[in-house]
Tab-separated table of N, CA and C in Angstrom:
chain	number	residue	atom	x	y	z
A	1	MET	N	-21.265	64.393	3.452
A	1	MET	CA	-20.251	63.395	2.748
A	1	MET	C	-19.731	62.286	3.335
A	2	GLN	N	-19.806	62.591	4.851
A	2	GLN	CA	-19.293	61.741	5.802
A	2	GLN	C	-20.017	60.674	6.090
A	3	LEU	N	-21.094	60.854	6.090
A	3	LEU	CA	-22.466	60.086	6.307
A	3	LEU	C	-22.726	59.115	5.314
A	4	LYS	N	-22.416	59.470	3.957
A	4	LYS	CA	-22.658	58.758	2.774
A	4	LYS	C	-21.567	57.553	2.800
A	5	TYR	N	-20.165	58.109	3.249
A	5	TYR	CA	-18.966	57.458	3.438
A	5	TYR	C	-19.271	56.213	4.668
A	6	MET	N	-19.847	56.442	5.627
A	6	MET	CA	-20.093	55.526	6.749
A	6	MET	C	-20.946	54.502	6.143
A	7	LYS	N	-22.263	55.045	5.574
A	7	LYS	CA	-23.189	53.987	4.968
A	7	LYS	C	-22.926	53.235	3.964
A	8	LYS	N	-21.863	53.471	3.306
A	8	LYS	CA	-21.099	52.610	2.192
A	8	LYS	C	-20.197	51.612	3.281
A	9	ASN	N	-19.565	52.235	3.856
A	9	ASN	CA	-18.540	51.210	5.042
A	9	ASN	C	-19.335	50.177	5.794
A	10	ASN	N	-20.501	50.690	6.103
A	10	ASN	CA	-21.408	49.716	7.294
A	10	ASN	C	-22.148	48.727	6.046
A	11	GLN	N	-22.682	49.055	5.079
A	11	GLN	CA	-23.036	47.989	4.015
A	11	GLN	C	-22.254	47.165	3.814
A	12	LYS	N	-20.692	47.386	3.397
A	12	LYS	CA	-19.494	46.415	3.263
A	12	LYS	C	-19.269	45.336	4.409
A	13	GLY	N	-19.516	46.308	5.600
A	13	GLY	CA	-19.437	45.165	6.617
A	13	GLY	C	-20.234	44.519	7.261
A	14	ASN	N	-21.644	44.656	6.484
A	14	ASN	CA	-22.869	43.787	6.819
A	14	ASN	C	-22.550	42.680	5.830
A	15	ALA	N	-22.295	43.137	4.525
A	15	ALA	CA	-22.437	42.312	3.491
A	15	ALA	C	-21.226	41.092	3.736
A	16	LEU	N	-20.325	41.494	4.356
A	16	LEU	CA	-19.012	40.721	4.800
A	16	LEU	C	-19.522	39.615	5.963
A	17	SER	N	-19.990	40.223	7.199
A	17	SER	CA	-20.607	39.698	7.931
A	17	SER	C	-21.618	38.651	7.695
A	18	PHE	N	-22.714	38.936	6.487
A	18	PHE	CA	-23.490	37.801	5.831
A	18	PHE	C	-22.617	36.698	5.272
A	19	VAL	N	-21.685	37.142	4.845
A	19	VAL	CA	-21.170	36.050	3.717
A	19	VAL	C	-20.629	34.982	4.941
A	20	VAL	N	-19.711	35.848	5.781
A	20	VAL	CA	-19.015	34.614	6.962
A	20	VAL	C	-20.011	33.810	7.784
A	21	MET	N	-21.072	34.352	7.701
A	21	MET	CA	-22.373	33.912	8.590
A	21	MET	C	-22.524	32.465	7.765
A	22	LEU	N	-22.667	32.894	6.721
A	22	LEU	CA	-23.482	31.934	5.614
A	22	LEU	C	-22.408	30.522	5.440
A	23	ILE	N	-21.023	31.134	5.219
A	23	ILE	CA	-20.175	29.924	5.166
A	23	ILE	C	-20.153	29.013	6.421
A	24	SER	N	-20.165	29.925	7.650
A	24	SER	CA	-20.223	29.236	8.821
A	24	SER	C	-21.133	28.343	8.766
A	25	LEU	N	-22.222	28.776	8.137
A	25	LEU	CA	-23.679	27.695	8.466
A	25	LEU	C	-23.525	26.821	7.559
A	26	ILE	N	-22.944	26.926	6.307
A	26	ILE	CA	-22.786	25.881	5.264
A	26	ILE	C	-21.738	24.674	6.187
A	27	LEU	N	-20.769	25.168	6.743
A	27	LEU	CA	-20.268	24.243	7.544
A	27	LEU	C	-20.500	23.584	8.411
A	28	LEU	N	-21.236	24.461	9.104
A	28	LEU	CA	-22.019	23.450	10.262
A	28	LEU	C	-22.516	22.444	9.935
A	29	ILE	N	-23.676	22.890	8.931
A	29	ILE	CA	-24.175	21.714	8.433
A	29	ILE	C	-23.540	20.647	7.657
A	30	PHE	N	-22.580	20.712	7.041
A	30	PHE	CA	-22.006	19.772	6.494
A	30	PHE	C	-21.370	18.918	7.904
A	31	VAL	N	-20.517	19.420	8.544
A	31	VAL	CA	-19.925	18.959	9.908
A	31	VAL	C	-21.156	18.036	10.225
A	32	GLY	N	-22.130	18.512	10.833
A	32	GLY	CA	-23.373	17.935	11.510
A	32	GLY	C	-23.805	16.626	10.394
A	33	LEU	N	-23.742	16.550	9.180
A	33	LEU	CA	-24.351	15.767	8.442
A	33	LEU	C	-23.167	14.687	8.429
A	34	GLY	N	-21.876	15.136	8.598
A	34	GLY	CA	-21.126	14.098	8.674
A	34	GLY	C	-21.257	13.161	10.160
A	35	PHE	N	-21.314	13.858	10.988
A	35	PHE	CA	-21.452	12.957	12.359
A	35	PHE	C	-22.668	12.435	12.514
A	36	ALA	N	-23.750	12.778	11.821
A	36	ALA	CA	-24.948	11.845	11.580
A	36	ALA	C	-24.897	10.877	11.135
A	37	LYS	N	-24.413	11.316	9.643
A	37	LYS	CA	-23.817	10.070	8.584
A	37	LYS	C	-23.172	8.922	9.420
A	38	ASN	N	-22.135	9.319	9.932
A	38	ASN	CA	-21.143	8.069	10.896
A	38	ASN	C	-21.639	7.668	11.934
A	39	SER	N	-22.831	8.362	12.625
A	39	SER	CA	-23.156	7.558	13.631
A	39	SER	C	-24.659	6.836	13.235
A	40	LEU	N	-25.243	6.882	12.494
A	40	LEU	CA	-26.210	6.272	11.720
A	40	LEU	C	-25.239	4.827	11.173
A	41	PHE	N	-24.378	5.042	10.077
A	41	PHE	CA	-23.821	3.815	9.766
A	41	PHE	C	-23.462	3.293	10.793
A	42	ASN	N	-22.400	3.693	11.744
A	42	ASN	CA	-22.127	2.686	13.349
A	42	ASN	C	-23.354	1.889	14.082
A	43	THR	N	-24.490	2.663	13.753
A	43	THR	CA	-25.816	2.127	14.500
A	43	THR	C	-26.295	0.693	13.470
A	44	LEU	N	-26.365	0.902	12.392
A	44	LEU	CA	-26.763	0.177	11.547
A	44	LEU	C	-26.173	-1.394	11.225
A	45	ARG	N	-24.352	-0.838	11.537
A	45	ARG	CA	-23.533	-1.851	11.276
A	45	ARG	C	-23.469	-2.843	12.484
A	46	GLU	N	-23.841	-2.165	14.145
A	46	GLU	CA	-24.122	-2.845	14.986
A	46	GLU	C	-24.615	-4.377	15.200
A	47	ASP	N	-25.743	-3.947	13.831
A	47	ASP	CA	-26.538	-5.335	13.863
A	47	ASP	C	-26.026	-6.487	12.940
A	48	ILE	N	-24.796	-6.170	12.221
A	48	ILE	CA	-24.254	-7.230	11.557
A	48	ILE	C	-23.057	-7.791	12.112
A	49	PRO	N	-23.198	-9.417	12.392
A	49	PRO	CA	-22.225	-9.801	12.668
A	49	PRO	C	-21.068	-9.548	12.315
A	50	ASN	N	-19.719	-9.473	13.062
A	50	ASN	CA	-18.466	-9.126	12.680
A	50	ASN	C	-17.677	-10.962	12.358
A	51	LYS	N	-17.151	-10.900	10.824
A	51	LYS	CA	-16.540	-12.240	10.906
A	51	LYS	C	-15.613	-12.625	11.967
A	52	LYS	N	-15.179	-12.011	12.627
A	52	LYS	CA	-14.180	-12.194	13.493
A	52	LYS	C	-14.999	-12.696	14.573
A	53	ASN	N	-15.565	-12.250	15.243
A	53	ASN	CA	-16.645	-12.500	16.507
A	53	ASN	C	-17.176	-13.702	16.278
A	54	VAL	N	-17.991	-13.776	15.173
A	54	VAL	CA	-18.774	-15.366	14.780
A	54	VAL	C	-17.275	-16.458	14.820
A	55	LEU	N	-16.665	-16.181	14.153
A	55	LEU	CA	-15.566	-17.136	14.376
A	55	LEU	C	-14.679	-17.610	15.567
A	56	TYR	N	-14.809	-16.100	16.109
A	56	TYR	CA	-13.942	-16.484	17.770
A	56	TYR	C	-15.165	-17.454	18.782
A	57	GLU	N	-16.135	-17.298	18.357
A	57	GLU	CA	-17.413	-17.564	19.312
A	57	GLU	C	-17.394	-19.065	19.077
A	58	SER	N	-17.358	-19.693	17.694
A	58	SER	CA	-17.762	-20.654	17.326
A	58	SER	C	-16.340	-21.722	17.420
A	59	LEU	N	-15.515	-21.373	17.679
A	59	LEU	CA	-14.221	-22.249	18.002
A	59	LEU	C	-13.607	-22.459	19.632
A	60	SER	N	-12.937	-23.181	19.869
A	60	SER	CA	-12.344	-23.893	21.415
A	60	SER	C	-11.151	-24.277	21.247
A	61	ASP	N	-10.661	-24.145	22.063
A	61	ASP	CA	-9.258	-24.765	22.271
A	61	ASP	C	-9.052	-26.396	21.541
A	62	ASN	N	-8.207	-26.637	20.842
A	62	ASN	CA	-7.656	-28.178	19.975
A	62	ASN	C	-8.814	-28.326	19.028
A	63	SER	N	-9.606	-27.467	18.664
A	63	SER	CA	-10.214	-27.635	17.603
A	63	SER	C	-9.349	-27.568	16.685
A	64	VAL	N	-10.256	-27.881	15.063
A	64	VAL	CA	-8.988	-27.685	14.208
A	64	VAL	C	-9.843	-26.550	12.867
A	65	VAL	N	-8.745	-25.810	12.122
A	65	VAL	CA	-9.518	-25.100	11.293
A	65	VAL	C	-8.348	-25.083	10.193
A	66	SER	N	-9.083	-24.638	8.883
A	66	SER	CA	-8.173	-24.560	7.865
A	66	SER	C	-7.820	-23.305	7.420
A	67	ILE	N	-6.960	-23.132	7.165
A	67	ILE	CA	-6.145	-21.489	6.444
A	67	ILE	C	-5.753	-21.761	5.252
A	68	ILE	N	-6.294	-20.756	4.462
A	68	ILE	CA	-5.735	-20.816	3.088
A	68	ILE	C	-4.911	-19.618	2.768
A	69	ILE	N	-4.010	-19.643	2.403
A	69	ILE	CA	-3.032	-18.347	2.145
A	69	ILE	C	-2.227	-19.022	0.750
A	70	LYS	N	-2.431	-17.859	-0.012
A	70	LYS	CA	-1.303	-18.032	-1.324
A	70	LYS	C	-1.706	-19.464	-2.025
A	71	GLY	N	-3.033	-19.844	-1.898
A	71	GLY	CA	-3.638	-21.198	-2.427
A	71	GLY	C	-3.209	-22.076	-2.001
A	72	VAL	N	-2.353	-22.248	-0.783
A	72	VAL	CA	-2.109	-23.536	-0.039
A	72	VAL	C	-3.052	-23.658	1.451
A	73	THR	N	-3.630	-24.744	1.464
A	73	THR	CA	-4.537	-25.040	2.703
A	73	THR	C	-3.626	-25.638	3.818
A	74	LEU	N	-3.536	-25.091	5.158
A	74	LEU	CA	-3.017	-25.931	6.021
A	74	LEU	C	-4.303	-26.298	6.981
A	75	GLU	N	-4.058	-26.971	7.947
A	75	GLU	CA	-4.983	-27.611	8.871
A	75	GLU	C	-4.043	-27.313	10.197
A	76	VAL	N	-4.573	-26.763	10.838
A	76	VAL	CA	-4.005	-26.127	12.082
A	76	VAL	C	-5.100	-26.216	13.530
A	77	GLU	N	-4.036	-26.319	14.727
A	77	GLU	CA	-4.895	-26.361	15.784
A	77	GLU	C	-5.304	-25.289	16.697
A	78	VAL	N	-6.255	-24.815	17.012
A	78	VAL	CA	-6.842	-23.580	17.558
A	78	VAL	C	-6.073	-23.542	19.314
A	79	ALA	N	-5.573	-22.271	19.266
A	79	ALA	CA	-5.300	-21.732	21.016
A	79	ALA	C	-6.343	-20.769	21.289
A	80	LYS	N	-7.303	-20.819	22.294
A	80	LYS	CA	-8.244	-19.746	22.249
A	80	LYS	C	-8.156	-19.120	23.740
A	81	SER	N	-7.744	-20.010	24.656
A	81	SER	CA	-8.248	-19.908	26.228
A	81	SER	C	-6.981	-19.308	26.527
A	82	LYS	N	-6.739	-18.828	27.292
A	82	LYS	CA	-5.553	-17.787	28.009
A	82	LYS	C	-4.377	-19.314	28.316
A	83	GLU	N	-4.957	-19.891	28.938
A	83	GLU	CA	-3.815	-21.177	29.288
A	83	GLU	C	-3.225	-21.932	28.277
A	84	LYS	N	-4.251	-22.034	27.170
A	84	LYS	CA	-3.666	-23.121	25.807
A	84	LYS	C	-2.946	-21.497	25.020
A	85	LYS	N	-3.174	-20.350	25.008
A	85	LYS	CA	-2.095	-19.666	24.013
A	85	LYS	C	-0.779	-19.150	25.078
A	86	ALA	N	-0.868	-19.527	26.171
A	86	ALA	CA	0.337	-19.593	27.160
A	86	ALA	C	1.293	-20.699	26.893
A	87	LYS	N	0.710	-21.723	26.782
A	87	LYS	CA	1.645	-22.595	26.081
A	87	LYS	C	2.020	-23.194	25.016
A	88	GLY	N	0.887	-22.797	23.851
A	88	GLY	CA	1.083	-22.816	22.838
A	88	GLY	C	1.553	-24.317	22.378
A	89	LEU	N	2.884	-23.866	21.586
A	89	LEU	CA	3.516	-25.243	20.708
A	89	LEU	C	4.471	-25.868	21.827
A	90	SER	N	4.805	-25.049	23.198
A	90	SER	CA	6.145	-25.533	23.985
A	90	SER	C	6.003	-27.004	24.175
A	91	LYS	N	7.276	-27.368	24.582
A	91	LYS	CA	7.124	-28.703	24.901
A	91	LYS	C	6.553	-29.776	23.923
A	92	ARG	N	6.905	-29.260	22.737
A	92	ARG	CA	6.752	-30.586	21.706
A	92	ARG	C	7.995	-30.640	20.518
A	93	TYR	N	7.906	-31.441	20.279
A	93	TYR	CA	9.056	-31.719	19.359
A	93	TYR	C	8.552	-31.984	17.934
A	94	GLU	N	7.100	-32.322	17.622
A	94	GLU	CA	6.819	-32.140	16.381
A	94	GLU	C	5.411	-31.338	16.071
A	95	LEU	N	4.866	-31.083	14.985
A	95	LEU	CA	3.901	-30.542	14.682
A	95	LEU	C	2.406	-31.912	15.109
A	96	ASP	N	1.331	-31.836	15.918
A	96	ASP	CA	0.460	-32.598	15.327
A	96	ASP	C	-0.249	-32.340	14.135
A	97	ASN	N	-0.472	-31.247	13.907
A	97	ASN	CA	-1.096	-30.584	12.740
A	97	ASN	C	0.405	-29.951	11.625
A	98	GLU	N	-0.421	-28.822	11.298
A	98	GLU	CA	0.320	-28.237	10.434
A	98	GLU	C	1.038	-26.711	10.888
A	99	GLY	N	0.305	-26.769	12.092
A	99	GLY	CA	0.580	-25.084	12.883
A	99	GLY	C	-0.324	-25.222	13.863
A	100	MET	N	-0.286	-23.867	14.508
A	100	MET	CA	-1.448	-23.432	15.285
A	100	MET	C	-1.650	-21.897	14.893
A	101	LEU	N	-3.230	-22.037	15.417
A	101	LEU	CA	-3.478	-20.749	15.273
A	101	LEU	C	-4.363	-19.751	16.612
A	102	PHE	N	-3.541	-18.887	17.179
A	102	PHE	CA	-3.750	-18.329	18.257
A	102	PHE	C	-5.033	-17.007	18.065
A	103	ILE	N	-6.327	-17.481	18.699
A	103	ILE	CA	-6.803	-16.683	18.258
A	103	ILE	C	-7.419	-15.831	19.505
A	104	PHE	N	-7.375	-14.110	19.551
A	104	PHE	CA	-7.440	-13.029	20.392
A	104	PHE	C	-8.918	-12.556	20.532
A	105	ASP	N	-9.200	-11.975	21.584
A	105	ASP	CA	-10.798	-11.631	21.440
A	105	ASP	C	-10.699	-10.199	21.279
A	106	LYS	N	-9.612	-9.361	21.348
A	106	LYS	CA	-9.666	-7.999	20.501
A	106	LYS	C	-8.201	-7.972	20.193
A	107	SER	N	-8.150	-7.076	18.893
A	107	SER	CA	-7.105	-6.663	18.179
A	107	SER	C	-6.117	-5.891	19.347
A	108	GLY	N	-4.820	-6.795	19.242
A	108	GLY	CA	-3.848	-5.828	20.238
A	108	GLY	C	-2.156	-6.143	19.444
A	109	VAL	N	-1.355	-5.984	20.199
A	109	VAL	CA	0.306	-6.261	20.035
A	109	VAL	C	0.458	-7.424	20.878
A	110	TYR	N	0.666	-8.211	20.262
A	110	TYR	CA	1.142	-10.047	20.796
A	110	TYR	C	2.393	-10.078	20.758
A	111	PRO	N	3.295	-10.054	21.787
A	111	PRO	CA	4.607	-10.761	21.314
A	111	PRO	C	4.509	-11.981	21.752
A	112	PHE	N	5.649	-12.646	21.099
A	112	PHE	CA	5.528	-14.219	21.105
A	112	PHE	C	7.123	-14.598	21.313
A	113	TRP	N	7.240	-15.854	21.741
A	113	TRP	CA	8.719	-15.834	22.152
A	113	TRP	C	8.792	-17.987	21.996
A	114	ASN	N	9.841	-17.961	22.213
A	114	ASN	CA	10.578	-19.332	21.748
A	114	ASN	C	10.933	-20.223	23.342
A	115	LYS	N	10.324	-19.978	24.593
A	115	LYS	CA	10.680	-20.557	25.877
A	115	LYS	C	9.846	-21.731	25.377
A	116	ASN	N	10.965	-23.219	25.696
A	116	ASN	CA	10.650	-24.333	25.752
A	116	ASN	C	9.921	-24.716	24.262
A	117	THR	N	10.047	-24.171	23.415
A	117	THR	CA	9.824	-24.650	22.089
A	117	THR	C	10.953	-25.023	21.245
A	118	TYR	N	10.624	-26.342	20.990
A	118	TYR	CA	11.567	-27.483	20.216
A	118	TYR	C	11.244	-27.236	18.355
A	119	ILE	N	10.485	-26.774	18.169
A	119	ILE	CA	10.423	-26.748	16.754
A	119	ILE	C	10.773	-25.360	16.050
A	120	PRO	N	11.439	-25.264	15.437
A	120	PRO	CA	12.128	-23.906	14.653
A	120	PRO	C	10.517	-23.239	13.972
A	121	LEU	N	10.108	-22.160	14.013
A	121	LEU	CA	8.953	-21.773	13.402
A	121	LEU	C	9.141	-20.733	12.570
A	122	ASP	N	8.006	-20.049	11.858
A	122	ASP	CA	7.542	-19.104	11.259
A	122	ASP	C	6.311	-18.488	11.809
A	123	ILE	N	5.959	-17.319	12.150
A	123	ILE	CA	5.085	-16.732	12.701
A	123	ILE	C	4.915	-15.274	12.333
A	124	LEU	N	3.387	-15.540	11.804
A	124	LEU	CA	2.234	-14.698	10.996
A	124	LEU	C	1.592	-13.880	11.727
A	125	TRP	N	1.613	-12.573	11.913
A	125	TRP	CA	0.058	-11.945	12.686
A	125	TRP	C	-0.660	-11.480	11.730
A	126	ILE	N	-1.871	-11.525	12.124
A	126	ILE	CA	-2.897	-11.484	11.030
A	126	ILE	C	-3.726	-10.360	11.536
A	127	GLU	N	-4.187	-9.459	10.500
A	127	GLU	CA	-5.178	-8.644	11.113
A	127	GLU	C	-6.077	-8.514	9.861
A	128	ASN	N	-7.362	-8.053	9.928
A	128	ASN	CA	-8.421	-7.986	9.027
A	128	ASN	C	-7.933	-8.863	7.369
A	129	ASP	N	-7.945	-10.300	8.042
A	129	ASP	CA	-7.577	-11.123	6.759
A	129	ASP	C	-6.913	-10.751	6.254
A	130	LYS	N	-5.546	-10.304	6.604
A	130	LYS	CA	-4.047	-10.117	5.892
A	130	LYS	C	-3.203	-10.268	6.640
A	131	VAL	N	-2.001	-11.013	6.241
A	131	VAL	CA	-0.774	-11.033	7.189
A	131	VAL	C	-0.086	-9.484	7.261
A	132	ALA	N	0.232	-9.431	8.828
A	132	ALA	CA	0.368	-8.007	9.176
A	132	ALA	C	1.714	-7.852	9.438
A	133	HIS	N	2.350	-8.773	9.914
A	133	HIS	CA	3.873	-9.045	10.127
A	133	HIS	C	4.495	-10.253	10.161
A	134	ILE	N	5.785	-10.433	10.014
A	134	ILE	CA	6.351	-11.630	9.760
A	134	ILE	C	7.571	-12.025	10.875
A	135	LEU	N	7.719	-12.951	11.167
A	135	LEU	CA	8.681	-13.514	11.723
A	135	LEU	C	9.400	-15.317	11.243
A	136	GLU	N	10.567	-14.788	10.276
A	136	GLU	CA	10.590	-16.122	9.893
A	136	GLU	C	11.963	-16.806	10.725
A	137	GLY	N	11.628	-17.985	11.106
A	137	GLY	CA	12.755	-18.948	11.707
A	137	GLY	C	13.126	-18.332	13.110
A	138	LEU	N	11.680	-18.424	13.926
A	138	LEU	CA	11.987	-18.501	15.231
A	138	LEU	C	13.112	-19.586	16.075
A	139	PRO	N	14.043	-19.314	16.239
A	139	PRO	CA	15.222	-20.536	16.391
A	139	PRO	C	14.135	-21.505	17.969
A	140	VAL	N	14.577	-22.740	17.798
A	140	VAL	CA	14.436	-23.922	18.933
A	140	VAL	C	14.843	-23.171	20.272
A	141	TYR	N	14.072	-23.726	21.285
A	141	TYR	CA	14.865	-22.764	22.461
A	141	TYR	C	15.728	-23.712	22.827
A	142	ASN	N	16.856	-22.945	23.084
A	142	ASN	CA	18.537	-23.719	23.576
A	142	ASN	C	18.619	-24.124	24.861
A	143	GLY	N	17.309	-23.648	25.991
A	143	GLY	CA	17.616	-24.006	27.495
A	143	GLY	C	18.157	-22.871	28.264
A	144	VAL	N	18.596	-21.736	27.595
A	144	VAL	CA	19.501	-20.919	28.182
A	144	VAL	C	18.557	-19.268	28.018
A	145	GLU	N	18.796	-18.947	26.315
A	145	GLU	CA	18.328	-17.636	25.921
A	145	GLU	C	16.908	-17.948	25.538
A	146	THR	N	16.124	-17.194	25.675
A	146	THR	CA	14.638	-16.936	25.673
A	146	THR	C	14.911	-15.702	24.374
A	147	ILE	N	14.010	-15.789	23.160
A	147	ILE	CA	14.291	-15.005	22.030
A	147	ILE	C	12.525	-14.329	21.812
A	148	THR	N	12.185	-13.565	21.989
A	148	THR	CA	11.001	-12.650	22.188
A	148	THR	C	10.846	-11.672	20.656
A	149	GLU	N	9.683	-11.931	20.136
A	149	GLU	CA	9.339	-10.732	18.951
A	149	GLU	C	8.437	-10.279	18.993
A	150	PHE	N	8.614	-8.855	19.186
A	150	PHE	CA	7.729	-7.663	19.592
A	150	PHE	C	7.159	-7.345	18.392
A	151	PRO	N	5.932	-7.544	17.728
A	151	PRO	CA	5.446	-6.931	16.691
A	151	PRO	C	5.067	-5.424	16.460
A	152	ASN	N	5.444	-4.454	15.421
A	152	ASN	CA	5.342	-3.257	15.452
A	152	ASN	C	3.531	-3.046	15.208
A	153	VAL	N	2.673	-3.915	14.935
A	153	VAL	CA	1.353	-4.035	14.532
A	153	VAL	C	0.401	-4.766	15.529
A	154	THR	N	-0.758	-4.365	15.362
A	154	THR	CA	-1.642	-4.967	16.101
A	154	THR	C	-2.305	-6.297	15.203
A	155	SER	N	-2.976	-7.139	15.795
A	155	SER	CA	-3.378	-8.192	15.185
A	155	SER	C	-4.328	-9.222	16.170
A	156	SER	N	-5.371	-9.688	15.666
A	156	SER	CA	-6.481	-10.232	15.996
A	156	SER	C	-5.967	-11.833	16.128
A	157	PHE	N	-5.104	-12.295	15.413
A	157	PHE	CA	-4.755	-13.820	15.105
A	157	PHE	C	-3.429	-14.269	14.880
A	158	VAL	N	-2.695	-15.167	14.962
A	158	VAL	CA	-1.217	-15.175	15.370
A	158	VAL	C	-1.146	-16.608	14.643
A	159	LEU	N	-0.360	-16.899	13.514
A	159	LEU	CA	-0.238	-18.427	12.966
A	159	LEU	C	1.154	-18.820	13.225
A	160	GLU	N	1.474	-19.947	13.722
A	160	GLU	CA	2.641	-20.327	14.065
A	160	GLU	C	2.563	-21.749	12.861
A	161	VAL	N	3.543	-21.458	12.156
A	161	VAL	CA	3.685	-22.547	11.219
A	161	VAL	C	5.417	-23.364	11.307
A	162	LYS	N	5.765	-24.569	10.830
A	162	LYS	CA	6.935	-24.686	10.680
A	162	LYS	C	7.761	-23.758	10.050
A	163	HIS	N	8.952	-23.803	10.146
A	163	HIS	CA	10.134	-22.633	9.400
A	163	HIS	C	10.202	-23.501	8.376
A	164	GLY	N	9.983	-22.096	7.738
A	164	GLY	CA	10.486	-22.618	5.839
A	164	GLY	C	9.084	-22.025	5.122
A	165	PHE	N	8.119	-22.193	5.842
A	165	PHE	CA	6.614	-22.512	5.253
A	165	PHE	C	6.513	-20.909	4.680
A	166	VAL	N	6.684	-19.831	5.024
A	166	VAL	CA	6.891	-18.423	4.492
A	166	VAL	C	7.520	-18.467	3.256
A	167	LYS	N	9.398	-18.696	3.539
A	167	LYS	CA	9.800	-18.646	2.162
A	167	LYS	C	9.330	-19.896	1.099
A	168	ASP	N	9.025	-20.778	1.425
A	168	ASP	CA	8.768	-21.872	0.572
A	168	ASP	C	7.453	-21.387	-0.532
A	169	ASN	N	6.497	-20.401	0.223
A	169	ASN	CA	5.327	-20.057	-0.466
A	169	ASN	C	5.040	-18.918	-0.632
A	170	ASN	N	6.001	-17.949	-0.675
A	170	ASN	CA	6.223	-16.741	-0.781
A	170	ASN	C	5.237	-16.089	-0.244
A	171	ILE	N	5.057	-16.011	0.900
A	171	ILE	CA	4.191	-14.990	1.762
A	171	ILE	C	5.031	-13.755	2.369
A	172	ILE	N	4.310	-12.568	2.027
A	172	ILE	CA	4.716	-11.336	2.537
A	172	ILE	C	3.505	-10.531	3.272
A	173	ILE	N	3.654	-9.528	3.904
A	173	ILE	CA	3.031	-8.887	4.570
A	173	ILE	C	1.811	-8.524	3.390
A	174	GLY	N	0.798	-8.425	3.750
A	174	GLY	CA	-0.018	-7.983	3.066
A	174	GLY	C	-1.098	-9.423	2.342
A	175	SER	N	-0.253	-10.568	2.343
A	175	SER	CA	-1.079	-11.638	2.034
A	175	SER	C	-2.322	-11.898	2.471
A	176	SER	N	-3.232	-12.129	1.929
A	176	SER	CA	-4.584	-12.301	1.965
A	176	SER	C	-4.660	-13.687	2.665
A	177	ILE	N	-5.505	-13.795	3.966
A	177	ILE	CA	-5.724	-15.439	4.692
A	177	ILE	C	-6.757	-15.627	4.684
A	178	ILE	N	-7.633	-16.775	4.594
A	178	ILE	CA	-9.003	-17.090	4.589
A	178	ILE	C	-8.915	-18.526	5.620
A	179	ILE	N	-9.860	-18.041	6.733
A	179	ILE	CA	-9.876	-19.208	8.080
A	179	ILE	C	-11.235	-19.837	7.802
A	180	LYS	N	-11.016	-20.807	7.765
A	180	LYS	CA	-12.514	-21.625	7.674
A	180	LYS	C	-12.493	-22.952	8.879
A	181	LYS	N	-13.783	-22.885	9.418
A	181	LYS	CA	-14.246	-23.895	10.440
A	181	LYS	C	-14.136	-25.376	9.727
């Protein structure tokens, strides 16, 4: 009697072990396929030029690009070099164009300030062709106090425009932006 009981228990244990091993094998296959798929997808994607990289490579300081946002087209000056981005719109009393587009070589958190800026500005941080952060009404520099905006998002582009543009055109976070050379 004891021998029969042990055989039954052993068979149940073997069946349970088999089911556990089968489930583990299936999970391993799915996980492995998931990694293979992602790795294959990324390999294929490396040959497709990134729209931002193509734009980045084709522009230089002081070139002018068109920005289309909510049906409004702006002609803006480009700031791409470290020196041009550091200077920005400082020491200007009026805009030569309708704003300035700062282009960064990689996505990151980019704070902006008003030191030596004598034009009130709206600033839009842009990531993946959408507005990611907005500062309305960066005041002019008063010669004493510098105001810095630290966005809580990453961006690849930052657009400075005359104060009032955001409100006048109902620009919100998530508004689509098209940049054309």
